[in-house]
Structures are given as structure tokens and as C-alpha cells.
XYZ file of C-alpha atoms in Angstrom:
357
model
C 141.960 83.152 165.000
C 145.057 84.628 163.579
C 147.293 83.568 166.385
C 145.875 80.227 166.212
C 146.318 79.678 162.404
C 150.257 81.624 162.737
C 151.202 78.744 165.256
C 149.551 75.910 163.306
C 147.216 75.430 165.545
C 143.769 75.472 163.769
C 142.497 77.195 160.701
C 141.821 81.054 160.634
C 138.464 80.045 159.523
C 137.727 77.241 162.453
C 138.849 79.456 164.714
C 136.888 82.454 163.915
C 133.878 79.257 163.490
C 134.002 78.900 167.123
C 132.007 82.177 167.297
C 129.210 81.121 165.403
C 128.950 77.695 167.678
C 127.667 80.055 170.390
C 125.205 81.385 168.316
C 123.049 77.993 167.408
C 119.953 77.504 168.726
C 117.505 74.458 168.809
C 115.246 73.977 166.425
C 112.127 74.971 169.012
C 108.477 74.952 167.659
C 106.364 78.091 168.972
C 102.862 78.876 168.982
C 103.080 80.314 165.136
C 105.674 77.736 163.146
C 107.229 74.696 163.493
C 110.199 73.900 163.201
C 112.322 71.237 162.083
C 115.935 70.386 161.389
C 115.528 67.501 158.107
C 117.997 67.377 154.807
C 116.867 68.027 151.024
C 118.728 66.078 148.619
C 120.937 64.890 151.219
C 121.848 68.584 152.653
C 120.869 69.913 155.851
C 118.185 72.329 156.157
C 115.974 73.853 159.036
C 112.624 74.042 157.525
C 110.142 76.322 158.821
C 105.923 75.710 158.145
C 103.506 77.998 159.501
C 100.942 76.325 162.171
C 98.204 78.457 160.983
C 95.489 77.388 158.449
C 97.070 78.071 155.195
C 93.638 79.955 153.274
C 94.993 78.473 149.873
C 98.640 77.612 148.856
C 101.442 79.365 150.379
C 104.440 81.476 149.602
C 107.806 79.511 150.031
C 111.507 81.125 150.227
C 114.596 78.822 149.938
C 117.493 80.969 151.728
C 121.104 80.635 152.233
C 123.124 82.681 155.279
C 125.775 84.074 154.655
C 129.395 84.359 156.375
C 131.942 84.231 153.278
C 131.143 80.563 152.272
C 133.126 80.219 155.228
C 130.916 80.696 158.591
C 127.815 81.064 159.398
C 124.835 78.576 160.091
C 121.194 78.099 159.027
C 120.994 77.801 163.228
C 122.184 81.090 164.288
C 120.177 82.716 166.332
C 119.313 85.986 164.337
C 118.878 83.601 161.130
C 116.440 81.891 162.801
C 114.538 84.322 163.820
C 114.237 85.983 160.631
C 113.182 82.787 158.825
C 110.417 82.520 161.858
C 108.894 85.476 161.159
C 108.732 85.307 157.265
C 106.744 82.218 158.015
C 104.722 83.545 160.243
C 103.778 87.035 159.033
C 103.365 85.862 155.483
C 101.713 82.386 156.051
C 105.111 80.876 153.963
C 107.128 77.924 154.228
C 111.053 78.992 154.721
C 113.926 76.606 153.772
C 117.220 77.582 155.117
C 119.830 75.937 153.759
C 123.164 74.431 155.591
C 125.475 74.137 152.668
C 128.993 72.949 153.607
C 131.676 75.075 154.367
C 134.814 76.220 152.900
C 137.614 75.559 153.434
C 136.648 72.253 153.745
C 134.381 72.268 150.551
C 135.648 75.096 148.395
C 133.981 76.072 145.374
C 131.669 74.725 143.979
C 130.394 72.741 146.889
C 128.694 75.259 148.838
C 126.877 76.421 145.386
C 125.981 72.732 144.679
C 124.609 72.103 147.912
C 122.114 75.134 147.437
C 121.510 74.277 144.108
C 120.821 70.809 144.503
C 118.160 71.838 147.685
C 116.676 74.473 145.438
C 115.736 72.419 142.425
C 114.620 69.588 144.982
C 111.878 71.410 146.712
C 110.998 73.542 143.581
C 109.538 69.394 142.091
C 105.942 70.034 141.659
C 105.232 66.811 144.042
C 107.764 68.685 147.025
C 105.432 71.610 146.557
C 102.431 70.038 146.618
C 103.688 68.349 150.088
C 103.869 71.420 151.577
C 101.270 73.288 149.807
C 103.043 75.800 148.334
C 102.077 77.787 145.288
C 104.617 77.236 142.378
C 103.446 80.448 141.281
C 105.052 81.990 144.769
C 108.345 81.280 145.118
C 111.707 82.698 145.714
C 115.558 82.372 146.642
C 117.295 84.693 149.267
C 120.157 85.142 151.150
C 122.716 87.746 152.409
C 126.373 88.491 151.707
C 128.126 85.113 150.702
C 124.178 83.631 150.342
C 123.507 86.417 148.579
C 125.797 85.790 145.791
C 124.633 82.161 146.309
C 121.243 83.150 145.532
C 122.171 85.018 142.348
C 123.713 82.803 141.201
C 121.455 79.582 141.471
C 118.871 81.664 140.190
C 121.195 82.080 137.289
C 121.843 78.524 137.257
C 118.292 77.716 137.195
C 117.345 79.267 133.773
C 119.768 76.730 131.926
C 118.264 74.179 133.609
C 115.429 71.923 131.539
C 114.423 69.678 134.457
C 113.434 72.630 136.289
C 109.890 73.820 134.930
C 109.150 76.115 138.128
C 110.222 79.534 137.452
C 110.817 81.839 140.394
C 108.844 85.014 141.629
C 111.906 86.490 142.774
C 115.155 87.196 143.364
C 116.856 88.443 147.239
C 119.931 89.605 147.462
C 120.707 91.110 150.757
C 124.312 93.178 150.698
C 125.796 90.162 148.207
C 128.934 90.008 147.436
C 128.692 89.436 143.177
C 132.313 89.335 141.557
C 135.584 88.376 142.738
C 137.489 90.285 139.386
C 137.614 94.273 141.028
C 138.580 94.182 144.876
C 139.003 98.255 144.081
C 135.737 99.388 143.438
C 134.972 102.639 145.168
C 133.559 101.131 148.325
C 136.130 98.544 148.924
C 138.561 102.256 148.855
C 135.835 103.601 151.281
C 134.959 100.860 153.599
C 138.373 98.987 153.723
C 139.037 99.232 157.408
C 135.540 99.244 158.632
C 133.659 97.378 161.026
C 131.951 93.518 160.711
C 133.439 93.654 157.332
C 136.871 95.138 156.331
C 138.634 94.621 153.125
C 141.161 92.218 154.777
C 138.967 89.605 155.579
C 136.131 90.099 152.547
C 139.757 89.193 150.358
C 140.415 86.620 152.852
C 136.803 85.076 152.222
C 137.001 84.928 148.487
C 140.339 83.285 148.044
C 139.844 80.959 150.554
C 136.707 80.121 148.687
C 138.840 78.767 146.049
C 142.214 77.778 147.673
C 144.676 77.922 150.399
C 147.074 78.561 147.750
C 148.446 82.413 149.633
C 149.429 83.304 146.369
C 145.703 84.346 145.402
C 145.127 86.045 148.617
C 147.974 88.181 148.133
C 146.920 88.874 144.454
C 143.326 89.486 145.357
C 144.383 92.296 147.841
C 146.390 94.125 145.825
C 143.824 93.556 142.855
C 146.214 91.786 140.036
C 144.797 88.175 139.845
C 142.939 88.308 136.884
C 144.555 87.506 133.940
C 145.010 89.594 130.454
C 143.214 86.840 128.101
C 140.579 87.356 130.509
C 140.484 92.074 130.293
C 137.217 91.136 128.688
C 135.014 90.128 131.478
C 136.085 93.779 133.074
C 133.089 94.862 130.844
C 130.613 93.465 133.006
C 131.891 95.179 136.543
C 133.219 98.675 135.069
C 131.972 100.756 138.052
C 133.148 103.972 135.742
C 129.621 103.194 133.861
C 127.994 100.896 136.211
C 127.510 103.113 139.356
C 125.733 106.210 139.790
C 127.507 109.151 140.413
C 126.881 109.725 144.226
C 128.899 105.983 144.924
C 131.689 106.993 142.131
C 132.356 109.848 143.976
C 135.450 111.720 143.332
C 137.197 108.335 142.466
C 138.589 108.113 139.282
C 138.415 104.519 137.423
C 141.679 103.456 135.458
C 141.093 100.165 134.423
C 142.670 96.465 135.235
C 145.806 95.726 136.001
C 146.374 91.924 134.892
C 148.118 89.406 136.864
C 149.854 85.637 136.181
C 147.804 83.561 134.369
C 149.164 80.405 136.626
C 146.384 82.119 139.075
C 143.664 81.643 136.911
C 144.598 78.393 135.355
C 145.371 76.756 138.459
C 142.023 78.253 140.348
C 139.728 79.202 137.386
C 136.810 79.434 139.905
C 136.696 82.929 140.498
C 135.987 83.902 136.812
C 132.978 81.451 136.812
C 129.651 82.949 137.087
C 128.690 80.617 139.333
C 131.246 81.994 142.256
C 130.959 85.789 140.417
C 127.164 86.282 139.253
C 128.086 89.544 137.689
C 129.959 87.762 134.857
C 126.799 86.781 133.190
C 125.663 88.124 129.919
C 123.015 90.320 129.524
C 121.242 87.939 127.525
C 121.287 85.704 130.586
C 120.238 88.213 132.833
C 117.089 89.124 130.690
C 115.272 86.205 131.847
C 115.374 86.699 135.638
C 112.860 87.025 138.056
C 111.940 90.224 139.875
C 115.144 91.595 142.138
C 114.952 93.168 145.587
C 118.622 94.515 146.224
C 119.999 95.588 149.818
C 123.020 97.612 149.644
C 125.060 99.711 152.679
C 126.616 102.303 152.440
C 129.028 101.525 154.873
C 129.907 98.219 153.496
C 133.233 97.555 150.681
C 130.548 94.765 149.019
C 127.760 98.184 147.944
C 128.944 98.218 144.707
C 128.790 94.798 143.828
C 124.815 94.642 144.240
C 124.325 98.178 142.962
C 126.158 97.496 139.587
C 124.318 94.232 139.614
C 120.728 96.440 140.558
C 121.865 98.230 137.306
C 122.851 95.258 135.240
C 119.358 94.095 135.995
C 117.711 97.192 135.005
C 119.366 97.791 131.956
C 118.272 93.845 130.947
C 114.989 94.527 131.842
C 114.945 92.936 134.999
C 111.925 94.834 137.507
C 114.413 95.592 140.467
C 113.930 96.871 143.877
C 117.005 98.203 145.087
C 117.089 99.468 148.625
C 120.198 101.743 149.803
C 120.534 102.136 153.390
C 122.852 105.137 153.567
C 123.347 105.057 157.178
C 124.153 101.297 157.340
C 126.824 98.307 157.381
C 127.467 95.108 156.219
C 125.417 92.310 157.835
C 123.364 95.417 159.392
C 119.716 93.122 159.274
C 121.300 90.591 161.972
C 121.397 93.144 164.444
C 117.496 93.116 165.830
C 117.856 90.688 169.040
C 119.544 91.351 172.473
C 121.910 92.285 173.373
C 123.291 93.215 169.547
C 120.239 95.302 169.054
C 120.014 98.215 166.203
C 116.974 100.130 164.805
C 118.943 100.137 162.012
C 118.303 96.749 161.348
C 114.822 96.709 162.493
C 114.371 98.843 160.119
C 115.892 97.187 157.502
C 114.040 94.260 158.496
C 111.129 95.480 158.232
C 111.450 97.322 155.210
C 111.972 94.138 153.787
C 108.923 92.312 155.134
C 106.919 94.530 153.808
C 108.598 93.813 149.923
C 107.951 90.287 150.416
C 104.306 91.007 151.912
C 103.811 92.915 148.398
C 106.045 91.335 145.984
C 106.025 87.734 146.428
């Protein structure tokens, strides 16, 4: 991908695209769900409905994959299999959402896309259709749909069309501000597998421009600007994290950047793109949080400040803290890519949702 994008040749981000193509898989009915590939609000969604009497109305998850707003598909193979087997074991209805891609659609497409699918099929009459309990439903995702998932949940409490509230909140390893790429993990995990600090810096600013002038700002953390010190409040790790991810790091504060940056691509200090930004008065009034964080991962700190932001608001969080695993470690649980680490994750997980939602 880098070779092809240093001759001109395609994108870094089509080319490293062409790996997910060989992941896609038809959407194939089995014995337990069907399966369909249909659009909500005029984006793309595999939709997933249990075969099985339903017993009463069902549970429902909206979810978004992840990939860096960049990659990824709702048709991946390990995607799909998750979303099968939330709608089988738990008798729900799973929509998995195909937002569009940067950098094609930079922000805020691919958070308008979710958005617009969420608030479509939370309509009393779209639940009804698919008997779902109003009562029993959530938004999920991991990494990039993680932070997706924060923040239309977010988005929704502002909203007074939308009188369904949700039962929860899943944020799987999300990836929550775009204002400190120096937080402890990023300084621990920077040159580790699946996810290095390269390409997590790579994924933000291209979420927002081609401009290489926020790139290189990003990764040596002085893009924010001073008028902006203020929103440093909401991701100070010094008070934020607990003492066993601080570490012997010591915190000293923001160092600002040109404001051109941030007037010329104000996305990443929106809430929308950086869920963490939100005030505590916001965050009061969310739903129920289940948090997956890895240790081995430079994104752990966003979702365990966020697990504490949460807490501290009043928010009933789960927060689950796999210390032996990486970033996207869930998708590993099909041959030949394999892991009991993410079976175990996976499961872990099933069993919140089996309980919780």
C-alpha cells in the first residue's frame, strides 16, 4: 500500500482495502438466522433476524465495524459471524451497518450514515416490523465503530424526534479522542502489531483530510490549538487513568500547534469524531456502558478514561480489561486466524449482552 500510494498509483487506503475484499462473504441464510443484504435510510446494511419463534419481542443491536473509518466491511467474514451468533444465541435482530468510507467520505459522512440508520430503525413502526422490544435496544461497534457508537449514542440524546432511548452502550477497544496521540499506551504500544501508532495517526487524519500537514502534526502530537488548551480537561490521563496504565509515565501537559490546522479541519475537536469531548452533563444521561480495552493496544486509554468519565457521571459501566490482549483481538475466532484469546473475549461478551441487554 505504501509503494503504491509513493508512485501515485492508488491510495494507501485502497490499497490496504484490497485486503478486506478477500474477506467478504455472501450474505448466506443458515438453519438459525437469515440473512439479508437491504439499505436503511438509503445506507447499506446486512440485517440479521433469528429463524426461531421469537417467545415475545426481541433484543435488537445496530453495530458498526470498525477499520479507522477507513476499511473494513459489514461483510467480513469474522463480522459476520459475530453478528450471526448474537442473533442466534440471544433470539435478537442485528443491524450491521456499511457506512461509507473515508477517504472518499471524510468526516462526518461515515457518522451520518450510522446515525441516520440508527434513528431509522429505532421508529416505533421499524420496530414493530421486526418485533423488537423498544425497551431492548443497543448500539455497538469496535475501534473506529466504536467511537462511532459513542458517539451516535451521544448524538441521540439531543435529538427530539428520537423518543426510543437505548439499553446500552458497546464500545469494543474504541478509539474516543483525536486531541492526545501521547497517552501512555500510544508510548507503550506504538510499534505493535494489527495496530501501531503510525497507522492509528494515519487513520485519524485521513478521517478529516489529505492535507499531510495534520498527519505530521498528529504524530508528533502539536495539532491542537491554544484557544482550544481547554478541551485537554476532558482527556487528562494524569487524573483520568488508574495508576497501573499511568505507570511510571509522567504527564506534562499540551503542547499547542497552528491554529490554520484547526480552522481549516475543525473536525477533530468535534465530539462527534472525538466522543470524549463531551461534557459531563452530556454524559449523565447515557445508557448503560460495556467497555473492552487491551492492554496491548495504543487506543486502551481512550476507552478507559472514557469507562471513568462514565463512572464519575453516573453512567453504570462495565469495563472489561483484557491484560493479555491486542487491538482488534475479538476478530480472531475463525480459521485459520484463530486465538482463544478472542474466544474468550467473545464470549465474555455474549454473556454481558445475555445479562445486560
Amino acid at each position: 500500500s505504501e509503494a503504491a500510494d509513493l508512485l501515485g498509483l492508488m491510495h494507501y487506503m485502497e490499497g490496504m482495502r484490497l485486503i478486506t475484499a478477500l474477506e467478504l462473504v455472501a450474505p448466506t441464510p443458515d438453519e438459525n438466522v437469515t440473512v439479508t443484504d437491504t439499505e436503511f435510510n438509503n445506507v447499506p446494511v446486512r440485517l440479521y433476524l433469528p429463524r426461531r419463534a421469537p417467545g415475545g419481542l426481541r433484543r435488537a443491536m445496530v453495530y458498526f465495524h470498525g477499520g479507522g473509518w477507513c476499511l473494513g466491511d459489514a461483510r467480513m467474514k469474522a463480522s459476520d459471524h459475530i453478528s450471526r451468533r448474537i442473533s442466534n444465541e440471544l433470539n435478537a435482530v442485528v443491524v450491521s451497518v456499511n457506512y461509507r468510507l473515508a477517504p472518499q467520505h471524510r468526516f462526518p459522512v461515515p457518522f451520518e450514515d450510522t446515525y441516520s440508520v440508527t434513528k431509522f430503525f429505532l421508529q416505533s413502526k421499524v420496530l414493530s416490523q421486526y418485533g423488537v422490544d423498544p425497551a431492548r435496544v443497543c448500539v455497538a461497534g469496535d475501534s473506529a465503530g466504536g467511537n462511532l457508537a459513542a458517539a451516535v449514542a451521544q448524538q441521540l440524546l439531543e435529538d427530539p424526534e428520537v423518543k426510543t432511548k437505548l439499553k446500552a452502550q458497546i464500545l469494543l477497544y474504541p478509539a474516543l479522542q483525536a486531541l492526545d496521540l501521547d497517552l501512555p499506551s500510544y508510548r507503550d504500544n506504538g510499534n505493535k502489531p494489527i495496530l501501531p501508532k503510525s497507522l492509528m495517526v494515519r487513520f485519524w487524519s485521513e478521517y478529516f483530510t489529505s492535507d499531510p500537514a495534520l498527519r505530521e502534526a498528529m504524530a508528533s502530537n502539536r495539532h491542537v490549538p491554544a484557544e482550544s488548551g481547554h478541551l485537554f480537561q476532558f482527556v487528562n490521563w494524569s487524573r483520568l487513568l488508574p495508576a497501573e496504565m499511568r505507570r511510571a509515565h509522567v504527564y506534562s501537559g499540551p503542547a499547542f500547534g497552528d491554529a490554520r490546522l484547526a480552522r481549516d479541519h475543525p473536525g477533530f475537536l468535534d465530539p462527534r469524531a472525538s466522543p470524549l469531548l463531551a461534557s459531563d452533563a452530556r454524559l449523565r444521561r447515557l445508557p448503560p456502558a460495556y467497555i473492552l480495552t487491551c492492554e496491548h493496544d495504543v487506543l486502551r486509554d481512550d476507552g478507559a478514561m472514557y469507562a471513568e468519565r462514565l463512572r464519575t457521571a453516573g453512567v453504570p459501566v462495565t469495563h472489561h480489561h483484557a491484560k493479555d490482549a491486542f487491538h482488534g483481538a475479538m476478530m480472531f475466532v475463525l480459521w485459520p486466524l484463530e486465538l482463544a484469546v478472542g474466544q474468550r473475549l467473545l464470549s465474555t461478551y455474549m454473556d454481558w449482552l445475555k445479562e445486560n441487554l
